[in-house]
Amino acid sequence: MADIPGYTYGTAEVARSPVSLEDLEKLKQTIQFSEEDHEYLRMVGEALSDQTDALFEHWMSLFGPIFMSYFAGPDGTPDERYLGAAHPRFVQWIFDTCNRTYDQDWLNYQHEIGLRHHRTKKNQTDNVDSVPIVHFRYLWAVVYPMSAIRPFLARKDHSDEEVDKMHQAWTKALMLSVILWSHPYVKDGDW
Amino acid sequence: MADIPGYTYGTAEVARSPVSLEDLEKLKQTIQFSEEDHEYLRMVGEALSDQTDALFEHWMSLFGPIFMSYFAGPDGTPDERYLGAAHPRFVQWIFDTCNRTYDQDWLNYQHEIGLRHHRTKKNQTDNVDSVPIVHFRYLWAVVYPMSAIRPFLARKDHSDEEVDKMHQAWTKALMLSVILWSHPYVKDGDW
Ligand code: HEM
Ligand code: HEM
């Protein structure tokens, strides 16, 4: 995990989030994200640990063309080096979402991920020449398909009720994350 | 429905959405929102038709204080006239979401609802003196609790599978709507 190029979680390279821990707490309350959700997220992480390839393929079957278009190089086709570099960080994000404490480091890294989708910082980490921004609308449009992973969670030895709670915890965590990632996209003072 | 003050759906008072029907179509595809979802949304509308008071009370039990704070008048307490004026439009929105065709008029009105939460147009419809904007983060934070209405959908005579599909259609419609409402909040060119 420490050896993923461009993965700077918890390091001094990551700037401080403009969002306070107090605002995060209020957001969590509004989303109904509680301590219990962290327990279920850990179960999600375990359930997904040997399924990340299948899950990524599933997501690509749902929104691959849109996703790939934002990895396009100057010739308009996906830049394989870019894709290959971002992929391990994407997989790591799944486990960070499931296993990290949502503290100042986590908050800072959510802002960093937002910047890396936004024109502020896209393409810089992997030093590529690609489209300048992942548009806001697609960042949000994939949240529904990315949240609908119940079949993957149900493959392990959990009761229906547990799978429901795992699914809910995952959905809430995704909503919370993308709200934080949206900060660079939103007009000053409106977030 | 024609007699709700400030409800201007389909009228010339509503400006054209900056989003094209083509972009809407791509968004729907990415969210996996299909024609079938419209059928299930109609069932949602029927199931909720005699439960809107209970549903609104349920939502207020989850995020009432945050919600009310954005209806505050100059003295900091909720402006009852403002609340009372916006409420019927809110209820109407539930049925518009369930029963309307998602055409140019629908698209235009989603933009109008976004403007009415944003500082561009908040407070104008009811001519009130209240806080200038519903912050972006809360617009999105209530999507999860507002989507989690399965118990309300399950109270009628539908199979578990039907209730699941109704719930999914409702969740997708909510995501789609709030993506469109976000337009006024997002920096030029980033949406
Ligand atoms: C909620 C949905 C999404 C999640 C959870 C997600 C997750 C991630 C993560 C974790 C990274 C790596 C960030 C880093 O550590 O550098 C990443 C990068 C990237 N994602 Fe996403 N992403 C989402 C939506 C999208 C969408 C919709 C697109 C395009 C349609 C997209 C395109 C990209 C691109 C191009 C990068 C590389 C950014 C760079 O140049 O640094 N992502 N994504
Ligand atoms: C996805 C969540 C939300 C939905 C579905 C929703 C729905 C609506 C609808 C349909 C209206 C009436 C618009 C019109 O016809 O004039 C409205 C108005 C309003 N809503 Fe929301 N709303 C949401 C989130 C919020 C949140 C989070 C707040 C505050 C915390 C809020 C506060 C208001 C206010 C203050 C108005 C009156 C706006 C004006 O001055 O015209 N809404 N809402």
Coordinates of C-alpha atoms and ligand atoms in Angstrom, one line a residue:
Chain A
M1 CA 0.0 0.0 0.0
A2 CA 2.8 2.4 0.8
D3 CA 4.3 1.6 -2.7
I4 CA 1.6 2.9 -4.9
P5 CA 3.0 5.7 -7.1
G6 CA 1.1 8.9 -6.6
Y7 CA -0.7 7.7 -3.5
T8 CA 0.1 10.4 -0.9
Y9 CA -2.5 9.6 1.8
G10 CA -1.4 11.0 5.2
T11 CA 1.7 12.7 3.8
A12 CA 2.8 16.3 4.0
E13 CA 2.2 16.6 0.2
V14 CA -1.5 16.6 0.8
A15 CA -2.9 20.1 1.6
R16 CA -5.4 20.7 4.4
S17 CA -9.0 20.3 3.4
P18 CA -11.1 23.5 3.4
V19 CA -13.8 21.5 5.2
S20 CA -13.6 21.4 9.0
L21 CA -14.1 18.3 11.1
E22 CA -17.1 20.0 12.6
D23 CA -18.7 20.4 9.1
L24 CA -17.8 16.7 8.4
E25 CA -19.6 15.7 11.6
K26 CA -22.8 17.6 10.6
L27 CA -22.7 16.1 7.2
K28 CA -22.3 12.6 8.6
Q29 CA -25.3 13.2 10.9
T30 CA -27.4 14.5 8.0
I31 CA -26.5 11.4 5.9
Q32 CA -27.2 9.2 9.0
F33 CA -23.7 7.9 8.8
S34 CA -22.8 6.5 12.2
E35 CA -20.1 4.5 14.0
E36 CA -22.0 1.4 13.2
D37 CA -21.5 2.1 9.5
H38 CA -17.7 1.9 10.1
E39 CA -18.2 -1.7 11.4
Y40 CA -20.2 -2.6 8.3
L41 CA -17.7 -0.9 6.0
R42 CA -15.0 -3.1 7.5
M43 CA -17.2 -6.1 6.5
V44 CA -17.6 -4.6 3.0
G45 CA -13.8 -4.4 2.7
E46 CA -13.4 -8.0 3.7
A47 CA -16.2 -9.1 1.3
L48 CA -14.6 -7.2 -1.6
S49 CA -11.0 -8.0 -0.9
D50 CA -10.8 -10.9 -3.4
Q51 CA -13.3 -9.4 -5.8
T52 CA -11.9 -6.0 -6.9
D53 CA -11.1 -7.2 -10.4
A54 CA -14.6 -8.5 -10.9
L55 CA -16.1 -5.4 -9.4
F56 CA -14.1 -3.1 -11.6
E57 CA -15.0 -5.1 -14.7
H58 CA -18.7 -4.9 -13.6
W59 CA -18.5 -1.1 -13.2
M60 CA -16.8 -0.8 -16.6
S61 CA -19.6 -2.9 -18.2
L62 CA -22.0 -0.3 -16.8
F63 CA -20.1 3.0 -17.6
G64 CA -16.8 2.0 -19.2
P65 CA -17.1 4.3 -22.3
I66 CA -17.8 7.4 -20.3
F67 CA -15.1 6.5 -17.8
M68 CA -12.4 5.7 -20.5
S69 CA -13.1 9.0 -22.4
Y70 CA -11.6 10.9 -19.5
F71 CA -8.4 8.9 -19.7
A72 CA -8.0 9.9 -23.4
G73 CA -4.6 11.0 -24.6
P74 CA -3.9 13.5 -27.4
D75 CA -5.0 11.0 -30.0
G76 CA -8.4 10.5 -28.4
T77 CA -7.9 6.9 -27.3
P78 CA -7.3 5.9 -23.7
D79 CA -3.8 6.5 -22.4
E80 CA -2.8 3.0 -21.1
R81 CA -0.1 4.3 -18.9
Y82 CA -2.5 6.8 -17.3
L83 CA -5.1 4.1 -16.7
G84 CA -2.6 1.7 -15.3
A85 CA -1.2 4.3 -13.0
A86 CA -4.5 5.5 -11.6
H87 CA -6.0 2.0 -11.2
P88 CA -4.0 0.9 -8.1
R89 CA -5.0 4.1 -6.4
F90 CA -8.6 3.5 -7.3
V91 CA -8.4 0.0 -5.7
Q92 CA -6.7 1.4 -2.7
W93 CA -9.5 3.9 -2.3
I94 CA -12.0 1.1 -1.9
F95 CA -10.1 -0.2 1.1
D96 CA -9.5 3.3 2.5
T97 CA -13.2 4.0 2.4
C98 CA -13.8 0.7 4.3
N99 CA -11.0 0.7 6.8
R100 CA -9.8 4.2 7.5
T101 CA -10.8 6.4 10.4
Y102 CA -12.6 9.5 9.0
D103 CA -10.2 11.9 10.6
Q104 CA -8.2 15.0 9.4
D105 CA -6.0 12.9 7.1
W106 CA -9.0 11.2 5.6
L107 CA -10.7 14.6 5.1
N108 CA -7.6 16.0 3.5
Y109 CA -7.3 13.1 1.1
Q110 CA -10.9 13.4 0.0
H111 CA -10.1 17.0 -1.0
E112 CA -7.0 15.8 -2.8
I113 CA -9.1 13.2 -4.8
G114 CA -11.6 15.9 -5.7
L115 CA -8.8 18.1 -6.9
R116 CA -7.5 15.2 -9.0
H117 CA -10.8 14.9 -10.8
H118 CA -11.2 18.6 -11.1
R119 CA -9.2 20.8 -13.5
T120 CA -7.1 22.1 -10.6
K121 CA -5.0 18.9 -10.5
K122 CA -6.2 16.3 -13.0
N123 CA -3.4 14.8 -15.1
Q124 CA -0.6 16.2 -12.8
T125 CA 0.0 13.1 -10.6
D126 CA 0.7 10.9 -13.5
N127 CA 2.1 13.7 -15.6
V128 CA -0.1 12.9 -18.6
D129 CA -1.6 14.9 -21.4
S130 CA -5.3 14.2 -21.2
V131 CA -8.7 15.9 -21.0
P132 CA -8.7 18.7 -18.4
I133 CA -11.5 17.7 -16.1
V134 CA -13.9 14.9 -15.1
H135 CA -17.2 16.7 -15.4
F136 CA -19.2 17.2 -12.3
R137 CA -22.2 15.5 -13.7
Y138 CA -20.5 12.2 -14.3
L139 CA -18.7 12.2 -11.0
W140 CA -22.2 12.0 -9.5
A141 CA -23.9 9.9 -12.2
V142 CA -21.7 6.9 -11.4
V143 CA -22.5 7.0 -7.7
Y144 CA -25.7 5.1 -8.2
P145 CA -24.1 2.2 -10.3
M146 CA -21.1 2.2 -7.9
S147 CA -23.4 1.9 -4.9
A148 CA -25.4 -1.0 -6.3
I149 CA -23.0 -3.7 -5.3
R150 CA -25.3 -5.9 -3.2
P151 CA -24.7 -9.0 -5.3
F152 CA -20.9 -8.7 -4.6
L153 CA -21.6 -8.3 -0.9
A154 CA -24.0 -11.2 -0.8
R155 CA -21.5 -13.7 -2.0
K156 CA -19.9 -14.2 1.4
D157 CA -21.3 -15.7 4.6
H158 CA -23.6 -12.9 5.8
S159 CA -27.3 -12.8 6.7
D160 CA -29.6 -10.8 4.4
E161 CA -29.9 -8.1 7.1
E162 CA -26.1 -7.8 7.4
V163 CA -25.8 -7.5 3.6
D164 CA -28.4 -4.7 3.7
K165 CA -26.5 -2.8 6.3
M166 CA -23.2 -3.3 4.5
H167 CA -24.8 -2.0 1.3
Q168 CA -26.3 1.0 3.1
A169 CA -22.9 1.8 4.8
W170 CA -21.2 1.7 1.4
T171 CA -23.8 3.9 -0.2
K172 CA -23.6 6.5 2.5
A173 CA -19.8 6.5 2.5
L174 CA -19.8 7.0 -1.3
M175 CA -22.3 9.9 -1.0
L176 CA -20.2 11.5 1.8
S177 CA -17.0 11.1 -0.2
V178 CA -18.3 12.7 -3.4
I179 CA -19.9 15.6 -1.5
L180 CA -16.3 16.3 -0.3
W181 CA -14.8 15.7 -3.7
S182 CA -17.3 18.3 -5.2
H183 CA -15.7 21.2 -3.2
P184 CA -13.3 22.3 -6.0
Y185 CA -16.2 22.3 -8.5
V186 CA -18.5 24.5 -6.5
K187 CA -18.5 28.3 -6.6
D188 CA -16.8 30.1 -3.7
G189 CA -19.1 30.2 -0.7
D190 CA -21.8 28.0 -2.2
W191 CA -20.5 24.6 -1.0
Chain B
M1 CA -52.1 21.3 -9.0
A2 CA -52.5 24.4 -11.2
D3 CA -53.4 26.4 -8.1
I4 CA -50.2 26.1 -6.2
P5 CA -48.7 29.7 -5.7
G6 CA -45.3 29.9 -7.2
Y7 CA -45.6 26.6 -9.1
T8 CA -44.7 27.5 -12.6
Y9 CA -44.0 24.1 -14.2
G10 CA -44.4 24.2 -18.0
T11 CA -45.1 27.9 -18.2
A12 CA -43.3 30.6 -20.1
E13 CA -41.9 32.0 -16.8
V14 CA -39.5 29.1 -16.6
A15 CA -36.2 29.7 -18.4
R16 CA -34.7 27.1 -20.7
S17 CA -32.3 24.7 -19.0
P18 CA -28.7 25.0 -19.9
V19 CA -28.6 21.2 -20.2
S20 CA -29.6 19.6 -23.5
L21 CA -31.9 16.7 -23.9
E22 CA -28.9 14.8 -25.3
D23 CA -26.9 15.4 -22.1
L24 CA -29.9 14.3 -20.1
E25 CA -30.0 11.1 -22.1
K26 CA -26.4 10.3 -21.4
L27 CA -26.8 11.0 -17.8
K28 CA -29.8 8.7 -17.6
Q29 CA -27.8 6.0 -19.3
T30 CA -24.9 6.4 -16.8
I31 CA -27.2 6.3 -13.8
Q32 CA -29.0 3.2 -15.5
F33 CA -32.3 5.1 -15.5
S34 CA -34.5 3.4 -18.1
E35 CA -38.1 3.5 -19.3
E36 CA -38.9 0.7 -16.8
D37 CA -38.0 3.1 -14.0
H38 CA -40.8 5.4 -15.1
E39 CA -43.2 2.5 -14.7
Y40 CA -42.0 1.9 -11.2
L41 CA -42.0 5.6 -10.4
R42 CA -45.7 5.6 -11.2
M43 CA -46.2 2.9 -8.7
V44 CA -44.1 4.9 -6.2
G45 CA -46.4 7.9 -6.8
E46 CA -49.5 5.7 -6.1
A47 CA -47.9 4.2 -3.0
L48 CA -47.0 7.6 -1.6
S49 CA -50.3 9.4 -2.6
D50 CA -51.9 9.0 0.9
Q51 CA -48.6 9.1 2.9
T52 CA -47.1 12.5 2.0
D53 CA -47.7 14.0 5.5
A54 CA -46.2 10.9 7.2
L55 CA -43.2 10.9 4.8
F56 CA -42.5 14.6 5.3
E57 CA -42.7 14.1 9.1
H58 CA -40.3 11.2 8.8
W59 CA -37.8 13.3 6.8
M60 CA -38.1 16.1 9.3
S61 CA -37.4 13.7 12.1
L62 CA -34.1 12.9 10.3
F63 CA -32.9 16.3 9.2
G64 CA -35.5 18.8 10.4
P65 CA -33.2 21.2 12.2
I66 CA -30.9 21.7 9.2
F67 CA -33.8 22.0 6.8
M68 CA -35.6 24.5 9.0
S69 CA -32.5 26.7 9.4
Y70 CA -32.7 27.5 5.7
F71 CA -36.2 28.8 6.1
A72 CA -35.1 31.2 8.9
G73 CA -36.4 34.8 8.8
P74 CA -34.5 37.9 10.0
D75 CA -35.0 36.9 13.7
G76 CA -33.4 33.4 13.1
T77 CA -36.5 31.4 13.6
P78 CA -38.4 29.6 10.7
D79 CA -40.6 31.9 8.7
E80 CA -43.9 30.1 8.8
R81 CA -45.3 31.8 5.8
Y82 CA -42.2 30.8 3.8
L83 CA -42.5 27.2 5.0
G84 CA -46.2 27.1 4.3
A85 CA -45.7 28.5 0.8
A86 CA -42.9 26.1 -0.3
H87 CA -44.5 23.0 1.2
P88 CA -47.2 22.4 -1.5
R89 CA -44.6 22.8 -4.2
F90 CA -42.4 20.3 -2.4
V91 CA -45.3 17.8 -2.3
Q92 CA -46.1 18.5 -5.9
W93 CA -42.4 17.7 -6.7
I94 CA -42.9 14.2 -5.4
F95 CA -45.6 13.5 -7.9
D96 CA -43.9 15.3 -10.7
T97 CA -40.9 13.1 -10.2
C98 CA -43.1 10.0 -10.3
N99 CA -45.5 10.9 -13.1
R100 CA -44.0 13.5 -15.5
T101 CA -42.3 12.7 -18.8
Y102 CA -38.7 13.7 -18.5
D103 CA -38.9 16.1 -21.5
Q104 CA -37.8 19.7 -22.1
D105 CA -40.4 21.1 -19.6
W106 CA -39.2 18.7 -16.9
L107 CA -35.6 19.6 -17.6
N108 CA -36.4 23.3 -17.5
Y109 CA -38.2 22.9 -14.2
Q110 CA -35.3 21.0 -12.6
H111 CA -33.1 23.9 -13.4
E112 CA -35.7 26.3 -11.9
I113 CA -35.7 24.2 -8.7
G114 CA -31.9 24.4 -8.6
L115 CA -32.0 28.2 -9.0
R116 CA -34.5 28.4 -6.2
H117 CA -32.2 26.6 -3.8
H118 CA -29.2 28.5 -5.0
R119 CA -28.5 32.2 -4.3
T120 CA -29.6 33.1 -7.8
K121 CA -33.3 32.8 -6.9
K122 CA -33.8 31.6 -3.4
N123 CA -36.4 33.7 -1.5
Q124 CA -37.8 35.4 -4.6
T125 CA -40.7 33.1 -5.4
D126 CA -42.3 33.7 -2.0
N127 CA -40.8 37.2 -1.6
V128 CA -39.2 36.4 1.8
D129 CA -36.2 37.7 3.7
S130 CA -34.3 34.6 4.6
V131 CA -30.8 33.0 4.3
P132 CA -29.4 33.6 0.8
I133 CA -28.6 29.9 -0.2
V134 CA -29.2 26.3 0.6
H135 CA -25.6 25.1 0.7
F136 CA -24.6 22.5 -1.8
R137 CA -23.4 20.0 0.8
Y138 CA -26.9 19.7 2.4
L139 CA -28.7 19.5 -0.9
W140 CA -26.7 16.3 -1.4
A141 CA -26.5 15.1 2.2
V142 CA -30.3 14.7 2.4
V143 CA -30.4 12.6 -0.8
Y144 CA -29.5 9.4 1.2
P145 CA -32.2 9.8 3.9
M146 CA -34.7 10.9 1.2
S147 CA -34.0 7.9 -0.9
A148 CA -34.4 5.4 2.0
I149 CA -38.2 5.2 1.9
R150 CA -38.5 1.4 1.4
P151 CA -40.8 1.0 4.5
F152 CA -43.3 3.6 3.0
L153 CA -43.2 1.7 -0.4
A154 CA -43.7 -1.7 1.3
R155 CA -47.0 -0.7 2.9
K156 CA -49.0 -1.4 -0.2
D157 CA -49.8 -4.5 -2.0
H158 CA -46.5 -5.1 -3.8
S159 CA -44.1 -8.0 -3.9
D160 CA -40.6 -7.6 -2.4
E161 CA -39.1 -7.5 -5.8
E162 CA -41.5 -4.8 -6.9
V163 CA -40.7 -2.7 -3.8
D164 CA -37.0 -3.1 -4.5
K165 CA -37.5 -1.8 -8.1
M166 CA -39.7 1.0 -6.9
H167 CA -37.0 2.0 -4.3
Q168 CA -34.3 1.8 -7.0
A169 CA -36.3 3.9 -9.4
W170 CA -36.9 6.6 -6.8
T171 CA -33.3 6.7 -5.8
K172 CA -32.1 7.1 -9.3
A173 CA -34.7 9.8 -10.0
L174 CA -33.5 11.7 -7.0
M175 CA -29.8 11.4 -8.0
L176 CA -30.7 12.6 -11.5
S177 CA -32.7 15.5 -10.3
V178 CA -30.1 16.8 -7.8
I179 CA -27.4 16.5 -10.5
L180 CA -29.5 18.9 -12.6
W181 CA -30.2 21.1 -9.6
S182 CA -26.5 21.4 -8.9
H183 CA -25.9 23.3 -12.2
P184 CA -26.1 26.8 -10.7
Y185 CA -23.7 25.9 -7.9
V186 CA -20.9 24.6 -10.2
K187 CA -18.3 26.8 -11.7
D188 CA -18.7 27.7 -15.4
G189 CA -17.6 24.8 -17.7
D190 CA -17.1 22.3 -14.8
W191 CA -20.6 20.9 -14.7
Ligands
HEM1 C1 -17.9 8.2 -7.3 C2 -17.3 7.9 -8.4 C3 -15.8 7.8 -8.5 C4 -14.9 7.3 -7.7 C5 -15.2 6.6 -6.4 C6 -13.6 7.5 -8.3 C7 -12.4 7.1 -7.7 C8 -11.1 7.5 -8.1 C9 -9.9 7.4 -7.4 C10 -9.8 6.9 -6.0 C11 -8.9 7.9 -8.2 C12 -7.5 8.0 -7.8 C13 -7.2 9.3 -7.2 C14 -5.8 9.4 -6.8 O1 -5.4 8.9 -5.7 O2 -5.0 10.0 -7.6 C15 -9.5 8.3 -9.4 C16 -8.9 8.9 -10.4 C17 -9.4 9.2 -11.6 N1 -10.8 9.0 -11.9 FE1 -12.2 8.6 -10.6 N2 -13.7 8.1 -9.4 C18 -15.1 8.3 -9.6 C19 -15.6 8.9 -10.7 C20 -15.0 9.0 -11.8 C21 -15.6 9.3 -13.1 C22 -17.1 9.4 -13.3 C23 -14.6 9.4 -14.0 C24 -14.7 9.7 -15.5 C25 -15.9 9.5 -16.1 C26 -13.4 9.3 -13.3 C27 -12.1 9.4 -13.9 C28 -11.0 9.4 -13.2 C29 -9.7 9.9 -13.7 C30 -9.5 10.4 -15.1 C31 -8.8 9.7 -12.7 C32 -7.3 10.1 -12.7 C33 -7.2 11.6 -12.1 C34 -5.8 12.1 -12.2 O3 -5.4 12.6 -13.3 O4 -5.1 12.2 -11.2 N3 -13.6 9.0 -12.0 N4 -10.9 8.1 -9.3
HEM2 C1 -32.7 16.3 -2.5 C2 -33.2 17.0 -1.6 C3 -34.3 18.1 -1.7 C4 -35.4 18.1 -2.4 C5 -36.0 17.0 -3.2 C6 -36.0 19.4 -2.3 C7 -37.2 19.8 -2.8 C8 -37.7 21.1 -2.9 C9 -38.7 21.6 -3.7 C10 -39.5 20.8 -4.8 C11 -38.9 22.9 -3.5 C12 -39.9 23.8 -4.1 C13 -39.2 24.5 -5.3 C14 -40.2 25.4 -5.9 O1 -41.1 24.9 -6.7 O2 -40.1 26.6 -5.7 C15 -37.9 23.2 -2.5 C16 -37.8 24.5 -2.0 C17 -36.9 24.7 -0.9 N1 -36.1 23.8 -0.3 FE1 -35.7 22.0 -0.9 N2 -35.3 20.1 -1.5 C18 -34.2 19.4 -1.1 C19 -33.2 19.8 -0.3 C20 -33.2 20.8 0.5 C21 -32.4 21.1 1.6 C22 -31.3 20.2 2.0 C23 -32.8 22.2 2.1 C24 -32.2 22.9 3.3 C25 -31.4 22.3 4.2 C26 -33.9 22.7 1.3 C27 -34.6 23.9 1.6 C28 -35.5 24.5 0.7 C29 -35.9 25.8 0.7 C30 -35.4 26.9 1.7 C31 -36.8 26.0 -0.3 C32 -37.5 27.3 -0.7 C33 -36.7 27.9 -1.9 C34 -37.2 29.2 -2.3 O3 -36.9 30.2 -1.6 O4 -37.8 29.3 -3.4 N3 -34.2 21.8 0.3 N4 -37.2 22.1 -2.1

